[in-house]
Coordinates of C-alpha atoms and ligand atoms in Angstrom, one line a residue:
X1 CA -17.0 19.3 -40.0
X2 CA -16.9 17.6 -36.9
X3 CA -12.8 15.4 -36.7
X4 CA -11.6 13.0 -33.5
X5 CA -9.4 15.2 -32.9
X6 CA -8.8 17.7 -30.3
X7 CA -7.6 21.7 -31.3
X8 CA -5.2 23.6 -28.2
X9 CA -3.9 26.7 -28.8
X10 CA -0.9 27.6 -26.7
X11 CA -1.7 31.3 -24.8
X12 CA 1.7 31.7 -24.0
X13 CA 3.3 31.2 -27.8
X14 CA 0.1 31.6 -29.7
X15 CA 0.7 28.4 -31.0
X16 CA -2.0 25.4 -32.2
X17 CA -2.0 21.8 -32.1
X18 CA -4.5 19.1 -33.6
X19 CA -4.1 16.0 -31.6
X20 CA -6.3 12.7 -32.3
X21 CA -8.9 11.4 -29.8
X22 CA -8.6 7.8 -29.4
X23 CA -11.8 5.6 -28.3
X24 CA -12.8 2.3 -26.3
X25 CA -15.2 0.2 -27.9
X26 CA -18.2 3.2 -27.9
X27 CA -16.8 6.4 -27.6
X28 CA -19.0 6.9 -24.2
X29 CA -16.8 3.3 -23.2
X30 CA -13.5 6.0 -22.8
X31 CA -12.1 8.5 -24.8
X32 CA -8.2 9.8 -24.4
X33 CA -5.9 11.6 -26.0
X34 CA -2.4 10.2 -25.7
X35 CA -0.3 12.3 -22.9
X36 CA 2.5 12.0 -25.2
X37 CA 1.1 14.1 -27.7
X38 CA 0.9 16.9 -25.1
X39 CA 4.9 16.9 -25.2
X40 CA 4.9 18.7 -28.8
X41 CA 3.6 21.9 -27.0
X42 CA 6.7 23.5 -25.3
X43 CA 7.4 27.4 -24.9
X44 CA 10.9 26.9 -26.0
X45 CA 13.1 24.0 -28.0
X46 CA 15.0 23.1 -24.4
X47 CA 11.4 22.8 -22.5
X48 CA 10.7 19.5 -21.8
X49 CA 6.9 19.7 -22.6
X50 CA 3.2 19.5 -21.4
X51 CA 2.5 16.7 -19.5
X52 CA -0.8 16.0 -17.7
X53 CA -0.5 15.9 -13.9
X54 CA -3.4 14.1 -12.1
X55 CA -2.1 12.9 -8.7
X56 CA -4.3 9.4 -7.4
X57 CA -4.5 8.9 -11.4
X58 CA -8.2 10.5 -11.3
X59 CA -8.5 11.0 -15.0
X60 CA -5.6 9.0 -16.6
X61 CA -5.9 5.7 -18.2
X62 CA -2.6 3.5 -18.0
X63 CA -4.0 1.4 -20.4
X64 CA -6.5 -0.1 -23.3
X65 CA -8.4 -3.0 -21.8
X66 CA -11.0 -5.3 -22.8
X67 CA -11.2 -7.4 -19.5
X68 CA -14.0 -5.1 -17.4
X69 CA -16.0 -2.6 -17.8
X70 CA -17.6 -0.3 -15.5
X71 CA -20.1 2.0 -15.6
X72 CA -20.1 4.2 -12.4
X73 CA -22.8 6.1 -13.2
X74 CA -25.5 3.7 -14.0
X75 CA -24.3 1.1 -11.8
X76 CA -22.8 -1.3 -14.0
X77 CA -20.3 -4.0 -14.2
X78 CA -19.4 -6.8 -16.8
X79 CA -16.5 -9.3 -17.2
X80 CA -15.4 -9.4 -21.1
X81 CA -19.2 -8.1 -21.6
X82 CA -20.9 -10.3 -19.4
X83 CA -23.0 -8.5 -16.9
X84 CA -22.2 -9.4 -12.7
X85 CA -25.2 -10.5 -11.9
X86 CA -25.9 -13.3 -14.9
X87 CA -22.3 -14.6 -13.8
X88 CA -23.3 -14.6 -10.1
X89 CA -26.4 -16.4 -10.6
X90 CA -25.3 -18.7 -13.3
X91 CA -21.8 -19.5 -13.6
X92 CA -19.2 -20.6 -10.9
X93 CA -15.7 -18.9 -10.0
X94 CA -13.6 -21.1 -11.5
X95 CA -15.2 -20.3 -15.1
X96 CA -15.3 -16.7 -14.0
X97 CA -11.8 -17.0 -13.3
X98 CA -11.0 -18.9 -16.9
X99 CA -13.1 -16.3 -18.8
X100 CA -11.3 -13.1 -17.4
X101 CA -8.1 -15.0 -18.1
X102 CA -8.8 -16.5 -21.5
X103 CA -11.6 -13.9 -22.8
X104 CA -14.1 -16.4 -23.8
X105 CA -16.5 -18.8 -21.9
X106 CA -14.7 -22.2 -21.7
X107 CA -15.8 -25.5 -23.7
X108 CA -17.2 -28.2 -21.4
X109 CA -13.6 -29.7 -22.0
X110 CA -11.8 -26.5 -21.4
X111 CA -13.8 -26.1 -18.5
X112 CA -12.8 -29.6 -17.2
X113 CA -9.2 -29.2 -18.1
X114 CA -8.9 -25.6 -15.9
X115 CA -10.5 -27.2 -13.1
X116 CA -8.3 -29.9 -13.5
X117 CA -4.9 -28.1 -13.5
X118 CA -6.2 -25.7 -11.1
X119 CA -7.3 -28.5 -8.6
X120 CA -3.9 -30.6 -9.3
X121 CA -1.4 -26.9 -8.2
X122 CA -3.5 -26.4 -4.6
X123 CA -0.6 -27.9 -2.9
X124 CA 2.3 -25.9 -1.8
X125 CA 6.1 -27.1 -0.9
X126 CA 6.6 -28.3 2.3
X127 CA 9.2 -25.7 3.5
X128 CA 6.8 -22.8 2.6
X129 CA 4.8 -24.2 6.1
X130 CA 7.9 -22.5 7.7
X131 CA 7.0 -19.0 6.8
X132 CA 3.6 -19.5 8.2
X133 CA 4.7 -21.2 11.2
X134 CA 7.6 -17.8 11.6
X135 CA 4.7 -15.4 12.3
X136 CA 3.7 -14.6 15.5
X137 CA -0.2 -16.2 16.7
X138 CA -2.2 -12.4 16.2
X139 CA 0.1 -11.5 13.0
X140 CA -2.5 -9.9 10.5
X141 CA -3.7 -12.5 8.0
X142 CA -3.0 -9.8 5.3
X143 CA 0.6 -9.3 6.5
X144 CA 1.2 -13.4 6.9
X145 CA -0.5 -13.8 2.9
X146 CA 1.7 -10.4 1.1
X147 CA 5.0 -12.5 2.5
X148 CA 3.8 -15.8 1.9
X149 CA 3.0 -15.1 -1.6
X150 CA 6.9 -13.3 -2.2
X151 CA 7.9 -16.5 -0.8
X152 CA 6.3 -18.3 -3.4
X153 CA 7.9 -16.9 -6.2
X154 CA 11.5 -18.3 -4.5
X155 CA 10.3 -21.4 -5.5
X156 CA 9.4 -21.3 -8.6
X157 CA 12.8 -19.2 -9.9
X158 CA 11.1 -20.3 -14.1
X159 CA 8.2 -17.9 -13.3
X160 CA 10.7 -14.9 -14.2
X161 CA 10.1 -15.6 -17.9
X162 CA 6.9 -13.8 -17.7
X163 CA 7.5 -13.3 -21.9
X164 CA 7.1 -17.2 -22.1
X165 CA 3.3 -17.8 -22.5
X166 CA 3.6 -21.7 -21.2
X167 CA 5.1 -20.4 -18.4
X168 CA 3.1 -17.7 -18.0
X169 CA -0.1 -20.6 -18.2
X170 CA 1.7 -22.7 -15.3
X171 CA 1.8 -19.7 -13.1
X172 CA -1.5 -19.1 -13.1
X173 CA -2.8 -22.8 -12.5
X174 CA -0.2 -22.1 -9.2
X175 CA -1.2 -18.6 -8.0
X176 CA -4.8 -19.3 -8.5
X177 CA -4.8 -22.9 -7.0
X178 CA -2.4 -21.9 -4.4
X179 CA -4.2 -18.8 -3.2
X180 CA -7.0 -21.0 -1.1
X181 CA -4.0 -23.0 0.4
X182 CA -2.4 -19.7 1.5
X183 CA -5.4 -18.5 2.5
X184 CA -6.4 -21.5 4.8
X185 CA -2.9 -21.1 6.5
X186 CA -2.7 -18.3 7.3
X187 CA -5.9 -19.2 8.6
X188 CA -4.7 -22.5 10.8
X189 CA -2.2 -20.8 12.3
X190 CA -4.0 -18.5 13.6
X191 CA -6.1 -20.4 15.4
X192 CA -2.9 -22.9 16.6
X193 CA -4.6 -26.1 14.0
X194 CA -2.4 -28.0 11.9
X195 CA -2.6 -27.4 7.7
X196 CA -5.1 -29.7 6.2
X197 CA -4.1 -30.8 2.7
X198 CA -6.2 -29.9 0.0
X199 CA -9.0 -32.4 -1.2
X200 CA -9.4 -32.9 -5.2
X201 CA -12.9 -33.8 -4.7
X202 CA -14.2 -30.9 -4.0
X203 CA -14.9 -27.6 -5.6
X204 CA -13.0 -24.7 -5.3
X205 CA -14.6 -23.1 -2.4
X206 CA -15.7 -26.0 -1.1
X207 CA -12.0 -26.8 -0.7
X208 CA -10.9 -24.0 0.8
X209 CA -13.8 -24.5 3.7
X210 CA -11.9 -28.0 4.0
X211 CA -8.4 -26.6 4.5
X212 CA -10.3 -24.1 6.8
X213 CA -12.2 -26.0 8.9
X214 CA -11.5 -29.6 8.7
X215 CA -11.2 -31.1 12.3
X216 CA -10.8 -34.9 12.8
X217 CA -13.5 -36.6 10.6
X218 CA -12.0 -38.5 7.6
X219 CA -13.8 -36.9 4.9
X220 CA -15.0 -32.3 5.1
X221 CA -18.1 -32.1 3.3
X222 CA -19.1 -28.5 2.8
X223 CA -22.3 -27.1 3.5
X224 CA -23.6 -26.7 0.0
X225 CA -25.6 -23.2 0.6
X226 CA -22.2 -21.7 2.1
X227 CA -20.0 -23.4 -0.5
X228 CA -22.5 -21.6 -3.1
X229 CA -22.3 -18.4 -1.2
X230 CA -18.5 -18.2 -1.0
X231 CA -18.4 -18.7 -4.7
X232 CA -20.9 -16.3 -5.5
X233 CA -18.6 -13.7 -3.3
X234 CA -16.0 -14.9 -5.1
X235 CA -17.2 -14.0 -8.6
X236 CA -18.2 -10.8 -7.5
X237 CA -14.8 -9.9 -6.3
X238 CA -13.2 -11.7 -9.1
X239 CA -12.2 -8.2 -11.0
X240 CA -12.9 -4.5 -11.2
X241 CA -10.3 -3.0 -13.6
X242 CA -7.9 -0.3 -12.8
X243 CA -8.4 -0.1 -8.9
X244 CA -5.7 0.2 -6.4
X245 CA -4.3 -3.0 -6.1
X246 CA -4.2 -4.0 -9.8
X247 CA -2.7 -0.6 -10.9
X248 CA -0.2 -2.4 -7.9
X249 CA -0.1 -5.5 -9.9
X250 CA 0.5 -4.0 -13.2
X251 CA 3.2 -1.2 -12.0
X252 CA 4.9 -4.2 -10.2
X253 CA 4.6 -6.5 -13.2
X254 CA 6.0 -4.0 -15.7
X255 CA 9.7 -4.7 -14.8
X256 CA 9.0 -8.0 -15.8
X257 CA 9.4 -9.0 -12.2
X258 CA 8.0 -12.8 -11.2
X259 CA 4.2 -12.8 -10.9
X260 CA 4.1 -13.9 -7.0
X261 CA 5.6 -10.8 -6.4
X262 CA 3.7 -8.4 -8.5
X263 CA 0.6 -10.4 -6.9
X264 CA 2.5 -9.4 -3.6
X265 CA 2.7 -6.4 -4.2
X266 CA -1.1 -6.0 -5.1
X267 CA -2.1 -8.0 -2.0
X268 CA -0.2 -5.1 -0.2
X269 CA -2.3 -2.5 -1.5
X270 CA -5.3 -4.0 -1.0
X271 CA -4.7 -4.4 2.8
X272 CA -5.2 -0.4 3.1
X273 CA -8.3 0.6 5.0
X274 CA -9.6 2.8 1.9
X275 CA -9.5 -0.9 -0.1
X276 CA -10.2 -4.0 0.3
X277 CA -9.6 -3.6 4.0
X278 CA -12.5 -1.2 4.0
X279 CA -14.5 -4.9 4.7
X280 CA -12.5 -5.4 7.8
X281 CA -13.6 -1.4 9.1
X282 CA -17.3 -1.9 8.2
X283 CA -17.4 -4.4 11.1
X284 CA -15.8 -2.4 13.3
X285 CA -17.8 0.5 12.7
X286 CA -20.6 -1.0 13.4
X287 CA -19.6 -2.8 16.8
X288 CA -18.6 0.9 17.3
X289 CA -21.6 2.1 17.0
X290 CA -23.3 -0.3 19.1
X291 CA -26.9 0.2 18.7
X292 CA -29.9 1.0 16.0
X293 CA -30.4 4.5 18.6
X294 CA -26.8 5.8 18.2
X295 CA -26.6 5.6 14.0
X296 CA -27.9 9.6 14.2
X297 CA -25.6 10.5 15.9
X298 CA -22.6 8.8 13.7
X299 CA -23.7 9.9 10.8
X300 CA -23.9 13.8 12.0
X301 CA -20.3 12.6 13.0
X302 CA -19.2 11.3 9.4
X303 CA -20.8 15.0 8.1
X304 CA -18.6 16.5 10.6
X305 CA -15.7 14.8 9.3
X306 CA -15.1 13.1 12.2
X307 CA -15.3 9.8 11.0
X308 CA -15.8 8.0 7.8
X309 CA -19.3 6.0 6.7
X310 CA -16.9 2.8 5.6
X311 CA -18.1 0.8 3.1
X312 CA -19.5 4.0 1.3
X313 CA -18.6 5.8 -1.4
X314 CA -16.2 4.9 -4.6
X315 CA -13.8 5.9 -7.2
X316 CA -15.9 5.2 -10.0
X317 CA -19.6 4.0 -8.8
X318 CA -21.3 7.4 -8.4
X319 CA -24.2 5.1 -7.9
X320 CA -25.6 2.0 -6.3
X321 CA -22.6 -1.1 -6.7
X322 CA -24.3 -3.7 -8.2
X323 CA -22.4 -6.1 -6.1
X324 CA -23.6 -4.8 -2.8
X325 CA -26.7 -5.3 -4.6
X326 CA -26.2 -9.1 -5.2
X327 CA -24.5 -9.6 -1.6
X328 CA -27.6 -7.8 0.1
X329 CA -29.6 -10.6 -1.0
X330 CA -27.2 -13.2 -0.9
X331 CA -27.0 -12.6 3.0
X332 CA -30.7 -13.9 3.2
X333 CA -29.2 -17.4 2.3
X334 CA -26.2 -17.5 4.2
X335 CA -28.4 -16.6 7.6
X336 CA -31.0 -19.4 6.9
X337 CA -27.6 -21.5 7.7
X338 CA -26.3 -19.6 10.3
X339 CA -28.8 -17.8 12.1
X340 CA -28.9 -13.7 11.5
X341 CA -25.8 -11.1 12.0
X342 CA -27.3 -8.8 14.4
X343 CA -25.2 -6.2 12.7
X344 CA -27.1 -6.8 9.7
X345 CA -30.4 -4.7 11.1
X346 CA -27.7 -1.5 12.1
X347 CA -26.1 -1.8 8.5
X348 CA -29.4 -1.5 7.2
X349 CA -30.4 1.2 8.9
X350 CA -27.3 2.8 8.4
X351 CA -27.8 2.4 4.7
X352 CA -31.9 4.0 5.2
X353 CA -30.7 7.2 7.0
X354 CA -27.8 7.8 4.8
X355 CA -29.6 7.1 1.7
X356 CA -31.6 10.0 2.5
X357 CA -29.2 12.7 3.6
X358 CA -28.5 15.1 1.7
X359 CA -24.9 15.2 2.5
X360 CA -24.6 11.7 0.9
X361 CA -26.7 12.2 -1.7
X362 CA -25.1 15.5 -3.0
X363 CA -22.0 13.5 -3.4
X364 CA -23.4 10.5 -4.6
X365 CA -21.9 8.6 -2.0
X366 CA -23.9 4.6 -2.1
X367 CA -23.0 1.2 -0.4
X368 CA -19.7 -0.6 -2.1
X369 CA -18.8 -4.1 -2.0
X370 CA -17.2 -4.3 1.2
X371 CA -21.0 -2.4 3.0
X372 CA -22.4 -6.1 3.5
X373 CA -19.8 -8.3 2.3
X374 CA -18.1 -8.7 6.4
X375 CA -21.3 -9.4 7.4
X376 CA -21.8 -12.3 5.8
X377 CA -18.0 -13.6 6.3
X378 CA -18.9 -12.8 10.2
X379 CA -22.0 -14.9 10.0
X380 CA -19.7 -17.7 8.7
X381 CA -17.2 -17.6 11.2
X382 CA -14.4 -15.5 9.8
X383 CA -12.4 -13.2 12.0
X384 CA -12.6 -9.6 11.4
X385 CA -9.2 -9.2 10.4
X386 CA -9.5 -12.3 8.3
X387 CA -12.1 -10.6 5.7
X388 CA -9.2 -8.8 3.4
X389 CA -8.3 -12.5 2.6
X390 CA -11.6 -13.4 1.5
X391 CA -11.3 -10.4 -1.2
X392 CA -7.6 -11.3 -2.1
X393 CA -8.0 -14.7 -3.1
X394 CA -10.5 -14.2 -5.5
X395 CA -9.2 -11.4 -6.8
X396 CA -6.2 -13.0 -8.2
X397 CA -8.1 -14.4 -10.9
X398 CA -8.5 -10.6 -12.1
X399 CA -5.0 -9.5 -11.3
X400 CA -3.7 -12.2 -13.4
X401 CA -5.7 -11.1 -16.2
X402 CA -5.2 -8.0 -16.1
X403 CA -1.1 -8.7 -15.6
X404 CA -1.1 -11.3 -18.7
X405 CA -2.8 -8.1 -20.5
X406 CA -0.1 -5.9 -20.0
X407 CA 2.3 -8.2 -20.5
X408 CA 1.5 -8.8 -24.0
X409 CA 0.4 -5.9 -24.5
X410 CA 3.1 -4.0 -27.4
X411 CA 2.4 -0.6 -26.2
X412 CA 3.1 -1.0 -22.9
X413 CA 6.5 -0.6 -20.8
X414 CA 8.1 -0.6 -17.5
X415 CA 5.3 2.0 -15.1
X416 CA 7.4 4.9 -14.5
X417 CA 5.2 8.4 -14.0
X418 CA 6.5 12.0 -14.6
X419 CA 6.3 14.4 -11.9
X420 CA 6.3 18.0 -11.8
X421 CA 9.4 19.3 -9.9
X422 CA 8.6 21.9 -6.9
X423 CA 11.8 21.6 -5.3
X424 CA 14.9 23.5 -4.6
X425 CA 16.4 24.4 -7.7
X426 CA 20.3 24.2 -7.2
X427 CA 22.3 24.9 -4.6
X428 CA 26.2 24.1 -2.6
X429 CA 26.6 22.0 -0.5
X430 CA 27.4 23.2 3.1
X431 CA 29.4 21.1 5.4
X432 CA 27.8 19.9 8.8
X433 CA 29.7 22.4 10.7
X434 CA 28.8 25.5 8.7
X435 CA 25.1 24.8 8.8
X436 CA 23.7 27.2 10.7
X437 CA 20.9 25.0 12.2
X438 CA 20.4 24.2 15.7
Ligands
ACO501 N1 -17.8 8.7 4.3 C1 -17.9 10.1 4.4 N2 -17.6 10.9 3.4 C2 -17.2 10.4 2.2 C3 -17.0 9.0 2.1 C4 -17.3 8.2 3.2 N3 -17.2 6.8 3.1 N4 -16.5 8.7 0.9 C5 -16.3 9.9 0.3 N5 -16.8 10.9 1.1 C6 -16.8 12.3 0.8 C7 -15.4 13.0 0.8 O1 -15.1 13.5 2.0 C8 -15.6 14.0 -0.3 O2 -16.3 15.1 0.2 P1 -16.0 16.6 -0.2 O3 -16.1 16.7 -1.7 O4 -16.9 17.5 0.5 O5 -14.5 16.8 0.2 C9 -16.5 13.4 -1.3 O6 -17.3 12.4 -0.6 C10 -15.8 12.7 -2.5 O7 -14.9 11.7 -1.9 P2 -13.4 11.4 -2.3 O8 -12.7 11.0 -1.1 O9 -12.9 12.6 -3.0 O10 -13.6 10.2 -3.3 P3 -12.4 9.2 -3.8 O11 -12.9 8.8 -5.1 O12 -11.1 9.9 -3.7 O13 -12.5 8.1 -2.7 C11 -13.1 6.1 -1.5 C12 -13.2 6.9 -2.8 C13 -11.6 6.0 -1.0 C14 -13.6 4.7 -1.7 C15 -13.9 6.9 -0.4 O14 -15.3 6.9 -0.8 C16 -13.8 6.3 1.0 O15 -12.9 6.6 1.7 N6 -14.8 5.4 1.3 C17 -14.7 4.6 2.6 C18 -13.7 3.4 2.5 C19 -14.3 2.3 1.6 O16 -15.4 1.9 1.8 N7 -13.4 1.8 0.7 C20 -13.8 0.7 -0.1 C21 -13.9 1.1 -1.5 S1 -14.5 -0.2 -2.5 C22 -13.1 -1.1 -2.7 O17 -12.0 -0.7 -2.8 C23 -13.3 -2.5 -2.9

């Protein structure tokens, strides 16, 4: 009769061991068996035990969550159930944002009272402009946002009490409203323009695009197409459970440090190339390549593992990402405003000729998030090296959720993986003068 369990037998003692199989909400939504149950099998009553090893966590879950859920092989995603592209097309980030958090769709007077407290913690303490002003003109936007966000946490010393869930509600309104100040500075001083304050008026995006790009007229009014597009982009970067930087975010998290710095600390991992700074390389690949005529030749390049096909490939989609799908067409929009990316026509061949080589399609390598995404953000102005910002701020909204998760979470405890020891056994220590090195 079939059990949820799972039968090993032991080859080197003989012995057998029943251990349970636990499920996600359909047993083809995740099944596990807990690595703790492995540590019963041991070859001796001084052995430590089984454990599982599975270096880059390829087949380990850290944790039960009911925030996202993605199916790589189909090409699916959907917030607390909701699929990506109703969201993208019907909702707005800010109730994106509230749902991931929250778990439900927000009332029209929850909705108002989010936007609200959201809107009312954009501004940031006067001395933080002193960090931002510290870094040098051509400091990397990523490098200027990781610091300015470990800052944060210095002034706000209550946000420790991460086990306090008022608190816990405060920091959110801050991190999440704050993130578009940040953002915009980092922004400003790049370019040598004074900060503009935030406006209540306006929406979310629409006031980030003020704090961006507000010059001397007494009122920024966003172009409503690009203010849509930005928070379209923003939903669909919004969450994407256990990646890289929210593993960060958790891991950091779990020692029940402040949530700045866990945030921090994701924001660092999602600078890496092979992340969210994969956006930023997309770009420069293509200027690389140059023109339509030379793609041939860099893709027998990428086969010859000479280069990478960035914005390619992924963890988990083993199929098309349906946000690449929804930016693809999104781009249509944004260049009715700004006039056609002339990279868009290489990235779409690019897309044609890999689509149809074998060498991708054996390893079901397909566009991710980031293929198009810079294109778009080029269109709109952004430096290249500005584009890992436009992927952190929404993001926030996800690593929040998934940090509040964790944190009330009973089974979970400070992140702290095994390893399997190759090293040197034991030996004496020598002193410097009788070590016969050169
Ligand atoms: N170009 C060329 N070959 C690739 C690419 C790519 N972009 N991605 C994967 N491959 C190849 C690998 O060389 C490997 O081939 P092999 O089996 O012959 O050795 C195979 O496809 C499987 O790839 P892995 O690297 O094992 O897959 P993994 O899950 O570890 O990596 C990753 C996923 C990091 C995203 C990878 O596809 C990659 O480097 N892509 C380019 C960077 C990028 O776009 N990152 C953004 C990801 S989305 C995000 O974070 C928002």
């Amino acid at each position: 009769m079939a059990t949820d369990s799972l039968t090993i037998t032991d080859n080197r003692t003989g012995k057998t061991y029943e251990i349970p199989i636990l499920y996600g909400t359909f047993p083809t939504y995740g099944a596990a068996i807990r690595s703790a149950d492995l540590r019963q099998i041991k070859v001796s009553d001084d052995d430590f035990g089984l454990m599982g090893y599975d270096p880059a966590f390829m087949n380990t879950a850290s944790c039960k969550s009911a925030i996202t859920h993605i199916d790589g092989e189909r090409g699916i995603l959907r917030y607390r159930g909701y699929p990506i592209e109703q969201l993208a097309e019907q909702s707005n980030y800010l109730e994106v944002a509230y749902l991931l958090i929250h778990g439900e769709l927000p009332s029209k007077a929850q909705h108002d009272e989010w936007v609200h407290n959201i809107t009312h913690h954009t501004m940031v303490h006067e001395n933080l402009k002193k960090f931002t002003d510290g870094f040098h003109y051509d400091a990397h936007p990523m490098g200027m946002m990781v610091s300015t966000l470990a800052a944060l946490s210095t002034f706000y010393p209550a946000s420790k009490r991460v086990t306090e869930a008022d608190n816990r509600k405060l920091e959110i309104y801050r991190l999440i409203g704050k993130a578009i100040t940040l953002g915009a500075m980092t922004y400003r001083h790049t370019k040598g323009l004074p900060y503009v304050s935030p406006d209540n008026d306006l929406s979310y995006t629409g006031n980030f695009m003020n704090m961006l790009w507000k010059m001397a007229e007494v009122k920024y009014r966003p172009n409503p197409i690009l203010e849509k597009a930005l928070d379209v982009l923003f939903i669909l970067h919004a969450d994407h459970e256990q990646n890289c930087s929210t593993n960060a975010m958790r891991s950091v998290g779990s020692s029940q440090s402040d949530p700045y710095c866990a945030a921090a600390g994701g924001t660092a991992a999602l600078y890496g190339p092979l992340h969210g700074g994969a956006n930023e390389q997309v770009l420069r690949m293509l200027r690389t390549i140059g023109s339509k005529d030379k793609i041939p030749q860099f893709i027998q390049d990428v086969k010859d593992r000479k280069a990478l096909l960035m914005g390619f490939g992924h963890r988990v989609y083993k199929n098309y990402d349906p946000r690449a799908r929804i930016i693809k067409r999104l781009a249509e929009q944004v260049f009715e405003v700004t006039g056609k990316n002339p990279l868009l026509e290489m990235a779409l061949e690019l897309e044609r000729i890999a689509l149809e080589d074998e060498f991708f399609v054996k390893r079901k390598l397909y566009p991710n998030v980031d293929f198009y995404s810079g294109i778009i953000y080029e269109a709109m102005g952004f430096p290249t090296d500005y584009f890992t910002v436009l992927f952190m701020i929404p993001r926030m909204s996800g690593w929040l959720a998934q940090w509040q998760e964790m944190i009330t979470d009973t089974e979970q405890k400070i992140a702290r993986p095994r390893q399997v020891y190759t090293g040197v056994a034991i030996r004496d220590f020598e002193p410097i003068e009788k070590r016969n090195k050169k």
